[in-house]
Structure formats: structure tokens, C-alpha cells
Amino acid sequence: MSTLCIALSSAQLPSPKLKIPLECLMRPMKKAFDDLILPVHTAWGSLSAYLSLKDEVDLSLNTLKLEKVDLYMYHRDDQRLGIEKFVDWINDIVASGKIKRWGVSNWSFDRFKAAHDYAVENNLVPPSANSPQFSLAAPCCDVWPTTYSISQPQHEMEIQWYADNGVELLCWEVLAKGFMAKEDLWQQSEVDPSTFHAPVVKGSDEWRLQRIQRAYCNPENYRRRELAIELASKSNLKLAQIAMLYPLAKGKHISVIFGSSKASHIDEMVALQHLNIDESAMALFLGDRHPQSRRQKRVVPFMPEFVIENSSNNVQAIDSESTRRMKTQSAETNRYRSVPAFTVKSDN
């Protein structure tokens, strides 16, 4: 079964005067996918009244010409408000039948868990989705003001909690603003870290570039990109595809959001729905230079469905029976190797 998730913001919904209605764009996609999930973001969580939230929901539905949406999400948090207000307000709208479930975007783990606990304790519908930043290029600081990232290793326990509690993660900036899509973008020799804190006009293009480079352009992320480039070459994939697979390999509760200017990019991303990154490659990305000696330690919560065959370096599907047979024969033969199909020198 294939699923497509189309994310929309209530602040960026197409005008009712749009010459090509949105439903005309969605119709062919409904035919191509078994499920079509339509989440909609509301405005920033703020001190606005409950009636404003109801108005935004109605505006979204009227513009989309829909009676209900699959997922409605608060965009950003406002910690001046207690989480009980957010939970109570959105549960009223869930009860109206206009939305099936609800979630949030860029909420910290502590705030999300508090909202989830409050809902469960009071027999209300808990949030079932969060939208944090998550990428192979782990930002070393906030990419944007009031946003939240789970890319750093210390967030592993949070990611597992989301999985254990049936919470979906819709992850943004997975390609790190192109750092993990273009092999030669912002080469390490061309980026000057001394400019990362230079005074610039807030909101300007220079300000945006400064924040992006300060977050992503560091030695660890350059190391990860080099590994991803090598893995992509050996796997007959592209850098962006490896970068997309990285968060997806962390759990089946994780989805990724990406933007594209070419139809071919969409085809490349759709092709990833049956692929995965093996434990050994994940360990290398995380800095483990000897993953083979730690095979008993699980890095990802489920076994990959694909392996790389040494003879061709093509990603190939294997069924469950093949997986069991390969494990049985692994001590006797070295015909198959899991990703990565490359070696890393110990002094790298």
C-alpha cells in the first residue's frame, strides 16, 4: 500500500479565485496512491481566541472544498498558554467531525508529552503527530527561531517514545536546505565560520544564509555528507535519496516533507517507499567506525527490506523467506552484504 501526504498551511491555502481548483490537482494523485492523507497547519499557536481557531478550520475546509481533513496541526507553540487550552480547543473541533485527528508542529518533546498526558488522563483525543526538523545533517543550533529539531543523538529516546505511543513525525528540512542534496553546495573550504555571528539584517537573504550555514556547515556534517555521497554512488542512488532514507530508517512512524521544482525529484522520492538503510551504514553515519563488531546492538528499530549485492551494487528487494535464508547462510558465504557497500578507513 502506498500513501501520499500533502501538507498545507491555512495561511498559504490557494485563493478561491485560483483558476485550477486544488481538487483537480489532487484527483490524479488519489488514483496513483492507495491512501491520500491531507494534513493542514493552522496559524502559529498564540493567545488568539478559540473562535479564531474555529474560523481558521472553516476557512481551510471551504477553500479546499472538503467536509473534513485527515490531520489538523497547530503551527508552532506559544508557551504563554497552558497545554490544556490547546487540547480542549482542538478536541471540540474533533468532536464536530471536521477533523479526524490533530497534531502540532515544532513543539518541544516536553510540551508535546504534557499535552498527550493531559488528553489521555481526561479521556480526550491526544495529539497523534508532531513536525520537527530531522535530517542526516544534524544542526548544531536552532535553524530558525522557535523551531525544534530531533536530529542530534540525544533525541533518540524521544523518537522511540513517539513510536511507542503511536505518534507520527512529519519531518521538515530533511535535505538541510540543499546541503544533503547537492554534493558541492557550501564546500567546507569555501565556508568561513567566523562570519556565522556577524551582524546582519534580520529576515534578509544574508541572515537566512548565515543561519543555515551556522546550523549545518560543521565538520561532523561534512563527514556525514561524504559517507552519504559514497553510499549513494555504490547503491545507484542520489545523495538526496540517501538523505531522505536516513530519517525514514529510524522508524515506520516517521514521514518526510520535501519541496521540489522538478517532477523527476518526486519520482525519486516515491521510489524510496520500499527502501531502507542497513544498521552498519546507520552506525557509520553516527560515528561508529567498527559497526561490524557491534552487530548485536540495534541502531534502527526494524530490519531493512533491501540489501546491496556485491556483484552489482544495486539495491534489490528481498522477501522475508530470502531474509531468513540469507541469515542462515551468512556464516558460510559472503554473497550478500548489507548497506554500506564500501569501507571506511579507521583514520578518517
PDB file of N, CA and C in Angstrom, residues 43-48 74-86 89 104-108 111 146:
ATOM      1  N   ALA A  43      -2.554  28.582  11.992  1.00  0.00           N
ATOM      2  CA  ALA A  43      -1.580  29.638  12.237  1.00  0.00           C
ATOM      3  C   ALA A  43      -0.762  29.333  13.483  1.00  0.00           C
ATOM      4  N   TRP A  44       0.213  30.174  13.760  1.00  0.00           N
ATOM      5  CA  TRP A  44       1.039  29.979  14.942  1.00  0.00           C
ATOM      6  C   TRP A  44       0.149  29.858  16.165  1.00  0.00           C
ATOM      7  N   GLY A  45       0.497  28.935  17.063  1.00  0.00           N
ATOM      8  CA  GLY A  45      -0.198  28.859  18.335  1.00  0.00           C
ATOM      9  C   GLY A  45      -0.023  30.166  19.065  1.00  0.00           C
ATOM     10  N   SER A  46      -1.098  30.805  19.474  1.00  0.00           N
ATOM     11  CA  SER A  46      -0.987  32.131  20.073  1.00  0.00           C
ATOM     12  C   SER A  46      -2.110  32.355  21.063  1.00  0.00           C
ATOM     13  N   LEU A  47      -2.194  33.572  21.552  1.00  0.00           N
ATOM     14  CA  LEU A  47      -3.225  33.926  22.515  1.00  0.00           C
ATOM     15  C   LEU A  47      -4.558  34.232  21.840  1.00  0.00           C
ATOM     16  N   SER A  48      -4.662  33.909  20.559  1.00  0.00           N
ATOM     17  CA  SER A  48      -5.910  34.165  19.845  1.00  0.00           C
ATOM     18  C   SER A  48      -7.039  33.343  20.457  1.00  0.00           C
ATOM     19  N   TYR A  74      -1.526  22.420  14.945  1.00  0.00           N
ATOM     20  CA  TYR A  74      -1.097  23.726  15.421  1.00  0.00           C
ATOM     21  C   TYR A  74       0.314  23.991  14.909  1.00  0.00           C
ATOM     22  N   HIS A  75       0.526  25.166  14.311  1.00  0.00           N
ATOM     23  CA  HIS A  75       1.852  25.502  13.786  1.00  0.00           C
ATOM     24  C   HIS A  75       2.601  26.363  14.798  1.00  0.00           C
ATOM     25  N   ARG A  76       3.678  25.844  15.338  1.00  0.00           N
ATOM     26  CA  ARG A  76       4.474  26.458  16.391  1.00  0.00           C
ATOM     27  C   ARG A  76       3.704  26.449  17.716  1.00  0.00           C
ATOM     28  N   ASP A  77       4.421  26.746  18.762  1.00  0.00           N
ATOM     29  CA  ASP A  77       3.868  26.706  20.111  1.00  0.00           C
ATOM     30  C   ASP A  77       3.847  28.124  20.682  1.00  0.00           C
ATOM     31  N   ASP A  78       3.032  28.329  21.666  1.00  0.00           N
ATOM     32  CA  ASP A  78       3.035  29.564  22.449  1.00  0.00           C
ATOM     33  C   ASP A  78       3.009  29.148  23.912  1.00  0.00           C
ATOM     34  N   GLN A  79       4.149  29.173  24.540  1.00  0.00           N
ATOM     35  CA  GLN A  79       4.255  28.652  25.886  1.00  0.00           C
ATOM     36  C   GLN A  79       3.639  29.573  26.931  1.00  0.00           C
ATOM     37  N   ARG A  80       3.107  30.712  26.504  1.00  0.00           N
ATOM     38  CA  ARG A  80       2.338  31.545  27.437  1.00  0.00           C
ATOM     39  C   ARG A  80       0.994  30.890  27.756  1.00  0.00           C
ATOM     40  N   LEU A  81       0.590  29.974  26.879  1.00  0.00           N
ATOM     41  CA  LEU A  81      -0.676  29.271  27.087  1.00  0.00           C
ATOM     42  C   LEU A  81      -0.430  27.895  27.684  1.00  0.00           C
ATOM     43  N   GLY A  82      -1.241  27.504  28.613  1.00  0.00           N
ATOM     44  CA  GLY A  82      -1.168  26.154  29.139  1.00  0.00           C
ATOM     45  C   GLY A  82      -1.602  25.156  28.089  1.00  0.00           C
ATOM     46  N   ILE A  83      -1.010  23.984  28.117  1.00  0.00           N
ATOM     47  CA  ILE A  83      -1.313  22.997  27.077  1.00  0.00           C
ATOM     48  C   ILE A  83      -2.776  22.550  27.142  1.00  0.00           C
ATOM     49  N   GLU A  84      -3.420  22.673  28.314  1.00  0.00           N
ATOM     50  CA  GLU A  84      -4.810  22.224  28.422  1.00  0.00           C
ATOM     51  C   GLU A  84      -5.730  23.029  27.512  1.00  0.00           C
ATOM     52  N   LYS A  85      -5.404  24.296  27.271  1.00  0.00           N
ATOM     53  CA  LYS A  85      -6.242  25.103  26.376  1.00  0.00           C
ATOM     54  C   LYS A  85      -6.160  24.588  24.952  1.00  0.00           C
ATOM     55  N   PHE A  86      -4.944  24.325  24.490  1.00  0.00           N
ATOM     56  CA  PHE A  86      -4.776  23.785  23.139  1.00  0.00           C
ATOM     57  C   PHE A  86      -5.540  22.464  22.988  1.00  0.00           C
ATOM     58  N   TRP A  89      -9.481  23.014  23.159  1.00  0.00           N
ATOM     59  CA  TRP A  89      -9.998  23.684  21.972  1.00  0.00           C
ATOM     60  C   TRP A  89     -10.071  22.732  20.781  1.00  0.00           C
ATOM     61  N   VAL A 104       0.722  18.804  16.171  1.00  0.00           N
ATOM     62  CA  VAL A 104       1.394  20.087  16.368  1.00  0.00           C
ATOM     63  C   VAL A 104       2.650  20.133  15.503  1.00  0.00           C
ATOM     64  N   SER A 105       3.237  21.305  15.400  1.00  0.00           N
ATOM     65  CA  SER A 105       4.457  21.481  14.628  1.00  0.00           C
ATOM     66  C   SER A 105       5.468  22.260  15.461  1.00  0.00           C
ATOM     67  N   ASN A 106       6.687  21.738  15.516  1.00  0.00           N
ATOM     68  CA  ASN A 106       7.790  22.396  16.219  1.00  0.00           C
ATOM     69  C   ASN A 106       7.556  22.560  17.716  1.00  0.00           C
ATOM     70  N   TRP A 107       6.795  21.661  18.308  1.00  0.00           N
ATOM     71  CA  TRP A 107       6.649  21.651  19.756  1.00  0.00           C
ATOM     72  C   TRP A 107       7.782  20.838  20.362  1.00  0.00           C
ATOM     73  N   SER A 108       8.289  21.294  21.488  1.00  0.00           N
ATOM     74  CA  SER A 108       9.316  20.532  22.193  1.00  0.00           C
ATOM     75  C   SER A 108       8.721  19.220  22.685  1.00  0.00           C
ATOM     76  N   ARG A 111       6.649  19.645  25.975  1.00  0.00           N
ATOM     77  CA  ARG A 111       5.311  20.232  25.787  1.00  0.00           C
ATOM     78  C   ARG A 111       4.389  19.227  25.103  1.00  0.00           C
ATOM     79  N   THR A 146      12.273  29.608  17.283  1.00  0.00           N
ATOM     80  CA  THR A 146      11.111  28.874  17.816  1.00  0.00           C
ATOM     81  C   THR A 146      10.834  27.572  17.076  1.00  0.00           C
TER      82      THR A 146
END
